[in-house]
XYZ file of C-alpha atoms in Angstrom:
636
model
C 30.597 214.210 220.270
C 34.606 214.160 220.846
C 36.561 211.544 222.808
C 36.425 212.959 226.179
C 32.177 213.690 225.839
C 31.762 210.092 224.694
C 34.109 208.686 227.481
C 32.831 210.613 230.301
C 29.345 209.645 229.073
C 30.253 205.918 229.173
C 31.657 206.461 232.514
C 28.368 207.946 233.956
C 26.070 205.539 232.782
C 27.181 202.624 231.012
C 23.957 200.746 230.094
C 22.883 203.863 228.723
C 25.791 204.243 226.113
C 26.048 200.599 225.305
C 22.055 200.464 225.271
C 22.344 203.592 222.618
C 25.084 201.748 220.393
C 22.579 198.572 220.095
C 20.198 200.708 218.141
C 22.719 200.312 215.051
C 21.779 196.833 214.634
C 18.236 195.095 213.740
C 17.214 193.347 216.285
C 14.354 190.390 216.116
C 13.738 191.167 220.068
C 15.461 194.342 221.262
C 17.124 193.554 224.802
C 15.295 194.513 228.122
C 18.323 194.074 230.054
C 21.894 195.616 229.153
C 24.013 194.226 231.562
C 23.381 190.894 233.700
C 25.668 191.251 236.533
C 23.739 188.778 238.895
C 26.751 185.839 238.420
C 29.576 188.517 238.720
C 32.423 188.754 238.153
C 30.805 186.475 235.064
C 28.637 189.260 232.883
C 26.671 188.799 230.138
C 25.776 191.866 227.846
C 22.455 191.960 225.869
C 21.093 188.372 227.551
C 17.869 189.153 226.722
C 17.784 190.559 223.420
C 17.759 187.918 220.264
C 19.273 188.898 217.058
C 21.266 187.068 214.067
C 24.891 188.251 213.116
C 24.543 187.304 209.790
C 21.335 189.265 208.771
C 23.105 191.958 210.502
C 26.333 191.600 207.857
C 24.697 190.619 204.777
C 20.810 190.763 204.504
C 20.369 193.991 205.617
C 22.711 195.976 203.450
C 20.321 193.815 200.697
C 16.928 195.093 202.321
C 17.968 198.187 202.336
C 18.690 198.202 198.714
C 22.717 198.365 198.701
C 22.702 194.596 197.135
C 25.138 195.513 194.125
C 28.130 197.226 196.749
C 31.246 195.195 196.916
C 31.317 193.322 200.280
C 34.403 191.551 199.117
C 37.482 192.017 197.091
C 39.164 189.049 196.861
C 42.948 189.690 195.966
C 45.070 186.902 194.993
C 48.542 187.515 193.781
C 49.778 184.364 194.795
C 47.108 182.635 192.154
C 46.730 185.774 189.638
C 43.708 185.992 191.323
C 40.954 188.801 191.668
C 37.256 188.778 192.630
C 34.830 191.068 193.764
C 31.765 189.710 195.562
C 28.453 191.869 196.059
C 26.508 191.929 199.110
C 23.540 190.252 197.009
C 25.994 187.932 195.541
C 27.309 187.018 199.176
C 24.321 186.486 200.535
C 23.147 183.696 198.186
C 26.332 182.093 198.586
C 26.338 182.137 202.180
C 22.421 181.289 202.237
C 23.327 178.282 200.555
C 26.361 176.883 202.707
C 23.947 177.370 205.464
C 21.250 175.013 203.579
C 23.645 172.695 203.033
C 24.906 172.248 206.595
C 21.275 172.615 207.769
C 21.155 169.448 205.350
C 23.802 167.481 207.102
C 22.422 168.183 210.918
C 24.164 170.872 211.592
C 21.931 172.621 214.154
C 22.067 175.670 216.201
C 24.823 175.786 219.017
C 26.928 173.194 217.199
C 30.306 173.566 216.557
C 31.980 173.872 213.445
C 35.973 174.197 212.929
C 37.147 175.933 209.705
C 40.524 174.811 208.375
C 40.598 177.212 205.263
C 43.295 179.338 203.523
C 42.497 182.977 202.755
C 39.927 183.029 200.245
C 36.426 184.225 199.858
C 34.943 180.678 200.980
C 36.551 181.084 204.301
C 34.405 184.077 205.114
C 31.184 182.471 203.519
C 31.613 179.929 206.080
C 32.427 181.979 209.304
C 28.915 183.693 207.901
C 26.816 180.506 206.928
C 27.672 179.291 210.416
C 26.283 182.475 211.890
C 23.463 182.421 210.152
C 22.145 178.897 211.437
C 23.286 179.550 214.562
C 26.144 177.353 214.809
C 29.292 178.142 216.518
C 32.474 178.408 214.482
C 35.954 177.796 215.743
C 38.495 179.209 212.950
C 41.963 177.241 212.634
C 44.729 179.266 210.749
C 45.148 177.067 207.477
C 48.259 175.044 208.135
C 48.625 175.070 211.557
C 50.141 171.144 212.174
C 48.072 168.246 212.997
C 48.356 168.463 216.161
C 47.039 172.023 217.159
C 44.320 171.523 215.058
C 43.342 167.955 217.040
C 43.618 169.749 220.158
C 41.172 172.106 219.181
C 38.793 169.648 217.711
C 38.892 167.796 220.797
C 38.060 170.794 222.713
C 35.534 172.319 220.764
C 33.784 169.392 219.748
C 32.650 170.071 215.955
C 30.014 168.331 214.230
C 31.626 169.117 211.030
C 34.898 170.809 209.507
C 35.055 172.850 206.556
C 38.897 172.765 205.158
C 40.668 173.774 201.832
C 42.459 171.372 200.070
C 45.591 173.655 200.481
C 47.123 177.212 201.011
C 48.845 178.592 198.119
C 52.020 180.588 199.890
C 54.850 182.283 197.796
C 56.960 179.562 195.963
C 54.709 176.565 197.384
C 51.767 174.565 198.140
C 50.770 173.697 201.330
C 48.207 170.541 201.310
C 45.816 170.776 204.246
C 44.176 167.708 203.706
C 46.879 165.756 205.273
C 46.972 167.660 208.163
C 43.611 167.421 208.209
C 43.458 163.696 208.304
C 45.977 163.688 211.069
C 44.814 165.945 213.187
C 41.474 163.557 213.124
C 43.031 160.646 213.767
C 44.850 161.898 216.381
C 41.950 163.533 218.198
C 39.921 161.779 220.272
C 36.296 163.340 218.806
C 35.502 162.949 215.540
C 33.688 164.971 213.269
C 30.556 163.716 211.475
C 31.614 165.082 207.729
C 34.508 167.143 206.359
C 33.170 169.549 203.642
C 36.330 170.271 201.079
C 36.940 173.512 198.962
C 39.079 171.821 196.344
C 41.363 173.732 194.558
C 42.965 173.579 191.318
C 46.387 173.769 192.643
C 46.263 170.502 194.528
C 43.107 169.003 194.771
C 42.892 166.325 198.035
C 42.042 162.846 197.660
C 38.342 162.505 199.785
C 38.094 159.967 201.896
C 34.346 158.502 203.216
C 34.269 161.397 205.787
C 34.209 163.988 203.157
C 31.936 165.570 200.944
C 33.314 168.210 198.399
C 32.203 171.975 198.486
C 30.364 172.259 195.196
C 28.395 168.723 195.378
C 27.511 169.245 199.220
C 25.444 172.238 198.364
C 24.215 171.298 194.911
C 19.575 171.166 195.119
C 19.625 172.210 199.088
C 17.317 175.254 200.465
C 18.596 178.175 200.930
C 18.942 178.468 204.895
C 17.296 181.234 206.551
C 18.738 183.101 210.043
C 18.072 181.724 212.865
C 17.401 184.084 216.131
C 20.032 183.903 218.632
C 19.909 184.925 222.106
C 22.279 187.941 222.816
C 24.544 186.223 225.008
C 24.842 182.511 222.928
C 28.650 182.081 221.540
C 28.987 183.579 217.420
C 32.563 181.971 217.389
C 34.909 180.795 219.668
C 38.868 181.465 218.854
C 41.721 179.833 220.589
C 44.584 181.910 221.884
C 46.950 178.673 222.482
C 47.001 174.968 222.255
C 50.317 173.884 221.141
C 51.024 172.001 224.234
C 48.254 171.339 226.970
C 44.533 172.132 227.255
C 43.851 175.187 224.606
C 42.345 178.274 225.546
C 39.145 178.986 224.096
C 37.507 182.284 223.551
C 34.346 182.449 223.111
C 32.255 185.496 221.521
C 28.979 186.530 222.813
C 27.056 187.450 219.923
C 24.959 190.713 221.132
C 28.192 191.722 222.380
C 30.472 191.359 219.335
C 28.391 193.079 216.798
C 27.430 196.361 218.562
C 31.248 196.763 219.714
C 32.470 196.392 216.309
C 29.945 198.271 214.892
C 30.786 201.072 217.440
C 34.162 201.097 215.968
C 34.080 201.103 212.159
C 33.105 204.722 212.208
C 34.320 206.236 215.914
C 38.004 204.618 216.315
C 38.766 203.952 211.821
C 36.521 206.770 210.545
C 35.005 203.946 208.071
C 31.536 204.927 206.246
C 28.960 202.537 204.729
C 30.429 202.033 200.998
C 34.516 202.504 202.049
C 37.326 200.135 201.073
C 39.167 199.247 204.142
C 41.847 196.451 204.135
C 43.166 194.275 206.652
C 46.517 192.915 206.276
C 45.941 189.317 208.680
C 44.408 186.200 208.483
C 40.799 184.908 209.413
C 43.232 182.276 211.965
C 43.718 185.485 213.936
C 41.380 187.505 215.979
C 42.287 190.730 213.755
C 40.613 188.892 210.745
C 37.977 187.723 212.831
C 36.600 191.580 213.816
C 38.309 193.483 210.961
C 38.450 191.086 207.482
C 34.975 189.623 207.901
C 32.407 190.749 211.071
C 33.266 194.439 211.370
C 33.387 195.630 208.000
C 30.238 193.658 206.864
C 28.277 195.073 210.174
C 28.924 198.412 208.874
C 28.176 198.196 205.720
C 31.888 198.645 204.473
C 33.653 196.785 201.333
C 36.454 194.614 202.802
C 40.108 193.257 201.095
C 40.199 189.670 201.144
C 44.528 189.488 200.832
C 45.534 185.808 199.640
C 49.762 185.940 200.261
C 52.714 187.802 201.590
C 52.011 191.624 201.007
C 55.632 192.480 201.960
C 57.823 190.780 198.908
C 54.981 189.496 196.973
C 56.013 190.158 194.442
C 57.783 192.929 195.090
C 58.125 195.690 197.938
C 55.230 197.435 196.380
C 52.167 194.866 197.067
C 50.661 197.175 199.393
C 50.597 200.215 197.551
C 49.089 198.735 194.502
C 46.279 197.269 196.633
C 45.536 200.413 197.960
C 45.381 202.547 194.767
C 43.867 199.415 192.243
C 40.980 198.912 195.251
C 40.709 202.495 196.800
C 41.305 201.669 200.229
C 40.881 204.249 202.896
C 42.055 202.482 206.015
C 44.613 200.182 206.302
C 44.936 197.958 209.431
C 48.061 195.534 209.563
C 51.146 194.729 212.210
C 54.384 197.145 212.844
C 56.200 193.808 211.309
C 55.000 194.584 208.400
C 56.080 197.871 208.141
C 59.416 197.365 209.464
C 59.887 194.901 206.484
C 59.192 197.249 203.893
C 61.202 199.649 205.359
C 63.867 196.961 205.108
C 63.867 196.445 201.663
C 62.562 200.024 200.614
C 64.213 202.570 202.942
C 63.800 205.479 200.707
C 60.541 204.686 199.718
C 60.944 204.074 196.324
C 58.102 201.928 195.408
C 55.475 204.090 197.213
C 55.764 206.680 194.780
C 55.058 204.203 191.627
C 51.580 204.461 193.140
C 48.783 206.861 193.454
C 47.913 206.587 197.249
C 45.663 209.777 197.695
C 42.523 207.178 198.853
C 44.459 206.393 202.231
C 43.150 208.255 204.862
C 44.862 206.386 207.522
C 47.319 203.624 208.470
C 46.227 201.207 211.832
C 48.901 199.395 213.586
C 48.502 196.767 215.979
C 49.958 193.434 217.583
C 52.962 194.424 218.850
C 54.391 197.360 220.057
C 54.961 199.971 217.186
C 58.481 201.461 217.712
C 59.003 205.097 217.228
C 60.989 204.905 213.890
C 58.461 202.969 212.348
C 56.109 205.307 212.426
C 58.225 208.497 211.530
C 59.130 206.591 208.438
C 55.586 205.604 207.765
C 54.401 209.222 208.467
C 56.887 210.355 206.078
C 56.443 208.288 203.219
C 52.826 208.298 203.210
C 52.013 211.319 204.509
C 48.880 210.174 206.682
C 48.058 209.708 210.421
C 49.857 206.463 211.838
C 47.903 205.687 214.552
C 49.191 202.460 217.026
C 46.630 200.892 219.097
C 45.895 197.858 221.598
C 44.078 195.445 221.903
C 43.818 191.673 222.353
C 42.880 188.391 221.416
C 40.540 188.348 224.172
C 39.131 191.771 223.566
C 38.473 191.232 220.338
C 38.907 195.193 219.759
C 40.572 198.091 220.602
C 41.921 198.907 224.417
C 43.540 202.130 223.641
C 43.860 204.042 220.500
C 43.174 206.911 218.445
C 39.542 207.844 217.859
C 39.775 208.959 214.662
C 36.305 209.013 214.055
C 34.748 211.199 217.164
C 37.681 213.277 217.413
C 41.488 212.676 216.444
C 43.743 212.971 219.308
C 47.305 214.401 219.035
C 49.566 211.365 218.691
C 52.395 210.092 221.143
C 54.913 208.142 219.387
C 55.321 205.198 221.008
C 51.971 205.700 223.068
C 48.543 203.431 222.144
C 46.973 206.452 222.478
C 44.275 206.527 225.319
C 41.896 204.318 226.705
C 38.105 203.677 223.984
C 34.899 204.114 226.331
C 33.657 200.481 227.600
C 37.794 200.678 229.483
C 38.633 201.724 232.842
C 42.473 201.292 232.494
C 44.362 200.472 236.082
C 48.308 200.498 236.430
C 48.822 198.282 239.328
C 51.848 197.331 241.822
C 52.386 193.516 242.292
C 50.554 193.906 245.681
C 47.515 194.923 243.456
C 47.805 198.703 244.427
C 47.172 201.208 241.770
C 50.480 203.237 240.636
C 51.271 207.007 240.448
C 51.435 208.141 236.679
C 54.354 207.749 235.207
C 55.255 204.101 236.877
C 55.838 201.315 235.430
C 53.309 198.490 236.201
C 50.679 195.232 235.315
C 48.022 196.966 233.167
C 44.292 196.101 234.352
C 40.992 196.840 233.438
C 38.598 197.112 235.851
C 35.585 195.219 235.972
C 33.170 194.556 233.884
C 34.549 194.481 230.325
C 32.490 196.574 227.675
C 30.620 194.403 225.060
C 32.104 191.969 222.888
C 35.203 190.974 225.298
C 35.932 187.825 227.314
C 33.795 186.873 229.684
C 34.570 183.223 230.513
C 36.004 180.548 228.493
C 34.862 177.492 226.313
C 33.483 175.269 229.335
C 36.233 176.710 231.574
C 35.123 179.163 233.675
C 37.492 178.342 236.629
C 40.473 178.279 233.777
C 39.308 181.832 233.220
C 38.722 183.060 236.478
C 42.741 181.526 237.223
C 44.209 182.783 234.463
C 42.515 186.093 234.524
C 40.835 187.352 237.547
C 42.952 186.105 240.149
C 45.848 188.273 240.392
C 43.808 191.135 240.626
C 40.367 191.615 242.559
C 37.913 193.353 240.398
C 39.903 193.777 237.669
C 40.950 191.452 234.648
C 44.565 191.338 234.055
C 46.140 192.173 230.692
C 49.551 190.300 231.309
C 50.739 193.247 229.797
C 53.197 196.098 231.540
C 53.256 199.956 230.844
C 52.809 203.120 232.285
C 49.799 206.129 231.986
C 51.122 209.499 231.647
C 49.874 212.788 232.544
C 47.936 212.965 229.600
C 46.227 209.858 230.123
C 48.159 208.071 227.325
C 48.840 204.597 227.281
C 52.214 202.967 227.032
C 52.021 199.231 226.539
C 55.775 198.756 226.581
C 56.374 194.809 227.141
C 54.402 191.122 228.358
C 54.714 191.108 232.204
C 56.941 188.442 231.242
C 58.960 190.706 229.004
C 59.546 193.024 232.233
C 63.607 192.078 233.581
C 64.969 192.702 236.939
C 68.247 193.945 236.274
C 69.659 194.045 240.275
C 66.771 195.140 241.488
C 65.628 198.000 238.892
C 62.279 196.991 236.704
C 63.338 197.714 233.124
C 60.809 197.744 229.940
C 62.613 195.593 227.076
C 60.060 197.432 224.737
C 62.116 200.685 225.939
C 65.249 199.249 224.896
C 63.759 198.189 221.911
C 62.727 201.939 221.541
C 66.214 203.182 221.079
C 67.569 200.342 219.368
C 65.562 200.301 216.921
C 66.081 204.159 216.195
C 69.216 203.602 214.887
C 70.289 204.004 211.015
C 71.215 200.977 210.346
C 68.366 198.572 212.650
C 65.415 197.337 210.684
C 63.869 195.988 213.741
C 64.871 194.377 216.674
C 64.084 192.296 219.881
C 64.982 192.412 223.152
C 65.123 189.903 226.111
C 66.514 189.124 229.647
C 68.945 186.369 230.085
C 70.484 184.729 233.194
C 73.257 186.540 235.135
C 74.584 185.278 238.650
C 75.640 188.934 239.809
C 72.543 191.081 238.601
C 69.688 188.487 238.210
C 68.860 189.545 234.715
C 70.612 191.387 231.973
C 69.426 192.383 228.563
C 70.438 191.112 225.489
C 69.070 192.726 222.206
C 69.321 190.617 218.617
C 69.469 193.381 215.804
C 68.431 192.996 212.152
C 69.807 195.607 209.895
C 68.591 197.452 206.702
C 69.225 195.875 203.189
C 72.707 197.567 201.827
C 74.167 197.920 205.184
C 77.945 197.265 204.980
C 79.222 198.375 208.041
C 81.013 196.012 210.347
C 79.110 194.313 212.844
C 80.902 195.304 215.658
C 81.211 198.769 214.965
C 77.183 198.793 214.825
C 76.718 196.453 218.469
C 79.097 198.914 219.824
C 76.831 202.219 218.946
C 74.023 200.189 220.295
C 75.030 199.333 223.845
C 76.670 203.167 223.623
C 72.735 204.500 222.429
C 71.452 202.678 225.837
C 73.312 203.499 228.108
C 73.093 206.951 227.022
C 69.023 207.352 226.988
C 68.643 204.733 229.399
C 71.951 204.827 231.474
C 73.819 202.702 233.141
C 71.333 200.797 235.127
C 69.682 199.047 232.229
C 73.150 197.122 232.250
C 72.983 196.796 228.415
C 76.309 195.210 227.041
C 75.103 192.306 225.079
C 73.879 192.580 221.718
C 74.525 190.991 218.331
C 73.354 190.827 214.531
C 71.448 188.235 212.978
C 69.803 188.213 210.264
C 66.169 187.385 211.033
C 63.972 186.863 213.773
C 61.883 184.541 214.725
C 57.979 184.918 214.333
C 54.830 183.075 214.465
C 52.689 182.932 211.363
C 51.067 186.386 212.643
C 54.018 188.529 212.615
C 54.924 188.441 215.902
C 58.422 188.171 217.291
C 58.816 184.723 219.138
C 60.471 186.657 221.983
C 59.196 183.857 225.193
C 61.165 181.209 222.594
C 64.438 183.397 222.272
C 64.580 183.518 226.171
C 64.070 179.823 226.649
C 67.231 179.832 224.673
C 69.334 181.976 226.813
C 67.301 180.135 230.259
C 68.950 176.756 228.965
C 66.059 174.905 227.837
C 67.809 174.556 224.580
C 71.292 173.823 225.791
C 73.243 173.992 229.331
C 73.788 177.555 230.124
C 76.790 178.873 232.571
C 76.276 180.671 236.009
C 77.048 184.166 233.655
C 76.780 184.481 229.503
C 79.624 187.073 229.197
C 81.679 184.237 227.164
C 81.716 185.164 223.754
C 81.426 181.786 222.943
C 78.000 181.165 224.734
C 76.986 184.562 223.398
C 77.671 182.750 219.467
C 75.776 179.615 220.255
C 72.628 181.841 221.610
C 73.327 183.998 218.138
C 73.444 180.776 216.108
C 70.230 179.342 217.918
C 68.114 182.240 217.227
C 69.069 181.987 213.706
C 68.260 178.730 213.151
C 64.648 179.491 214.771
C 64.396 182.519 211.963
C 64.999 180.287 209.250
C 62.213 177.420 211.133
C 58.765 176.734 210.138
C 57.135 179.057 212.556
C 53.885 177.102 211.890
C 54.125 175.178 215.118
C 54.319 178.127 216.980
C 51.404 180.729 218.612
C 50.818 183.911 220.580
C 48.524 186.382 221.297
C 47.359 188.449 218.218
């Protein structure tokens, strides 16, 4: 079956194709009912139908005699570090957490917040927790105190599971005093803290805690526990710096037959393949594609503990790829525009025998054009961009690869998966001609495994997602559909500027900016002006060895605009620094750089065409690339 037979079939009868895709799991009481639409626009997917995640992952790939395949390949550089874990091997391990929470009163439906760096014992417990039936809520390891409180008091744990630290390039990170603060600053407290010591800085246990080793030492080995088809596996949080946090939470049913759906039709990934994720269990693209989707399938996943890009050297990925024999990798444009940095010719790529790559994912931001020529070129397999969300939880548009590859638009997610009916609407909610630039929506319901309320705040989600747009949930993302039926996500509906009165894309800017020679990567945003409303003003990062003059290079810029963009995108501000600032996923803290040039971070003038003011807005940008980004979130 190709794409548009397996998208047109969704579209005829939906029950019927998500119905079909359940049969890839085991179910302990196959589901009667598909779709419960009875509270819309609240659904529930697979209500009836009662099923464990966990057997799903682990035991089954035991039963059915695969108990000696690598489930995980834990690689360390950061530690000298490398481990490979069968599925037999994983299962005890994870049978036994579960015992040993089962031991402590953990019970099904509680929650349980994981505080862990990237190691093997952060997946074990996102799978012991499954496997009892309680609820997980992974923390990226080191987020401050106060994020993490925020989320305890929202989600409520019973217990928390935390590392004693993250081991980064150069330093040690101790989570147990975050940790401790975030508890004491949280208004709900947790009944016991287990502790994965570690030999690089073990923590100091206080009565709360119980360590890793000696909490699960003579306990029984926990079996799974049924769980109805619509009960939360995990629930993820999207934001909570400041205010209530936004919790997502993951229908179970739901969740596995998606991602199921996907290892082999969207990544081409077969029972027994090495695929590797380049993020962090913290994120929603470690959630589905480190530890759920991979395991569901029957794959062997890379468990990545460090920087890839730099650590220790330009050529981390590549010698992942050929020492493990990956055959999909999955990680952000950032990370690619980095190498590319440091390695524009490609030098360390050919140290290494690649032929095991089949194909290189990119997602979380937008994946400019000359990205992906270069990556093309270098490696010499499909690049494919696609799109999808936190909320989601996988992909909105992309590249099929496994029912049928699609020719690829550079600069295009590709097209909409089945389970997506993909609306480009006005601001008065009307649906746009193709071509026009717009809100993306989807209409109503969302396939399996998306949002469909959140953590005990269902008016929060009807608000924040369901309001602007009857029918239809709202992306908060702005692009166009072409003739083809390709997407464009080209900015946040935020990101969209009204230069006097014309709509402009900063991810089109972006586009040609970061085509030239010299850019590495770059970011756009709108700033303040009295005449026009809004102008654009693009910060530009440029390759290692450049040693042109920086003018010279801001002047072919603005020139490249207006010449593929023209005159109405108004473009005559622009400057070089030398980094950007991101949050711990990769992503370019773009809302933060306009705060800056709105005069939240010092008293801006009616117009910024003072060189002066545009230095200080240079200088402030810099100072937030050189910050501890740790503080800071966005969407995956």
């Amino acid at each position: 079956m190709g794409y548009k037979e397996a998208y047109e079939a969704w579209a005829a009868d939906p029950c019927m194709f998500w119905a079909q895709a359940a049969e890839a799991l085991d179910w302990i009481k196959p589901p009667q009912t598909v779709l419960d639409d009875s509270r819309a626009p609240i659904f529930a997917w697979y209500p009836d139908g009662v099923m464990n995640t966990c057997w799903n992952a682990v035991d089954r790939h035991v039963e059915a005699g695969r108990g000696r395949q690598a489930a995980i390949i834990y690689d360390s550089p950061v530690t000298a570090t490398k481990r490979t874990i069968t599925y037999a091997e994983l299962l005890a391990q994870v049978a036994r957490l579960g015992g040993a929470l089962r031991s402590r009163g953990v019970e099904k439906g509680d929650r349980v917040v994981i505080y862990m760096p990237m190691v093997p014992e952060a997946l074990i417990a996102m799978l012991a927790c499954a496997r009892i039936g309680a609820v997980h809520s992974v923390v990226f390891g080191g987020f401050a105190a106060h994020e993490l409180a925020v989320r305890i008091d929202d989600a409520k744990p019973k217990a928390i599971i935390a590392g004693s630290c993250g081991i980064e390039p150069g330093r040690v990170v101790p989570y147990k005093p975050l940790l401790d603060g975030a508890i004491q600053q949280a208004g709900h407290k947790p009944e016991f803290c287990a502790i994965f010591q570690r030999e690089q800085q073990p923590a100091e246990l206080g009565e709360r805690d119980v360590e890793w080793f000696a909490f699960q030492r003579g306990v029984e080995p926990a079996e799974c526990v049924p769980v109805s088809g619509d009960e939360p596996l995990y629930i993820l949080y999207t934001s909570g710096t400041t205010g209530q946090p936004k919790g997502v939470p993951r229908p179970s049913a739901g969740h596995a037959v998606a991602l199921c759906w996907t290892m082999k039709n969207i990544y081409d990934i077969d029972p027994g393949d090495v695929c590797w994720t380049a993020s962090d269990v913290g994120w929603v693209v470690g959630h589905s594609y480190i530890c759920y989707a991979p395991l569901l399938h029957g794959a062997t996943t890379v468990l990545f503990e460090g920087k890839p890009v730099g650590t220790p050297d330009a050529g981390t990925f590549w010698r992942v790829i050929s020492e493990h024999g990956v055959k999909v990798l999955f990680t952000a444009p950032t990370a690619f525009r980095a190498i590319k940095r440091v390695d524009p010719k490609g030098e360390f790529i050919r140290k290494h025998d690649l032929n095991c790559l089949k194909y290189l994912f990119l997602a979380g931001e937008r994946a400019d054009p000359d990205t992906i020529h270069w990556a093309q070129d270098m490696l010499g397999v499909p690049v494919i961009d696609h799109w999808w969300q936190t909320e989601t939880g996988w992909t909105i548009a992309g590249n099929p690869m496994g029912l049928e590859p699609l020719p690829v638009k550079v600069g295009s997610a590709c097209v909409p998966m089945p389970g997506y009916d993909l609306r480009i609407l006005g601001e008065d909610g009307h649906e746009l001609p193709r071509g026009e630039l717009g809100a993306i929506a989807i209409k109503l319901p969302m396939p399996p495994g998306c949002l469909q309320t959140l953590w005990q705040a269902e008016e929060r989600y009807r608000d924040s997602y369901l309001k602007r747009f009857s029918g239809s949930y709202d992306t908060s993302d702005a692009g166009i559909i072409d003739e083809d039926g390709y997407v464009y996500v080209m900015a946040r509906t935020d990101d969209v500027i009204n230069v006097a009165g014309h709509r402009l894309s900063t991810g089109a800017i972006e586009e040609v900016l970061s085509a030239l020679p010299d850019v590495a990567e770059c970011a756009v945003i709108g700033v303040a002006d009295e005449l026009k409303g809004q102008l654009p003003m693009g910060f530009l990062c440029l390759n290692c060895g450049v040693d042109r003059p920086q003018e010279e290079i801001v002047e072919e810029a603005i020139a490249q605009v207006r010449s593929q963009i023209g005159p109405v995108a108004a473009f005559k501000l622009a400057c070089v620094v030398e980094r950007l600032p991101k949050t711990r996923s990769g992503k370019i803290l773009r809302g933060t750089m306009a705060k800056i040039s709105d005069g939240e971070e010092f008293k801006m003038p009616a117009t910024i065409d003072d060189p002066a003011i545009l230095e200080e807005i240079q200088d402030a940008v810099e100072r937030l690339g050189y910050g501890d980004s740790r503080d800071h979130e966005t969407r995956p």
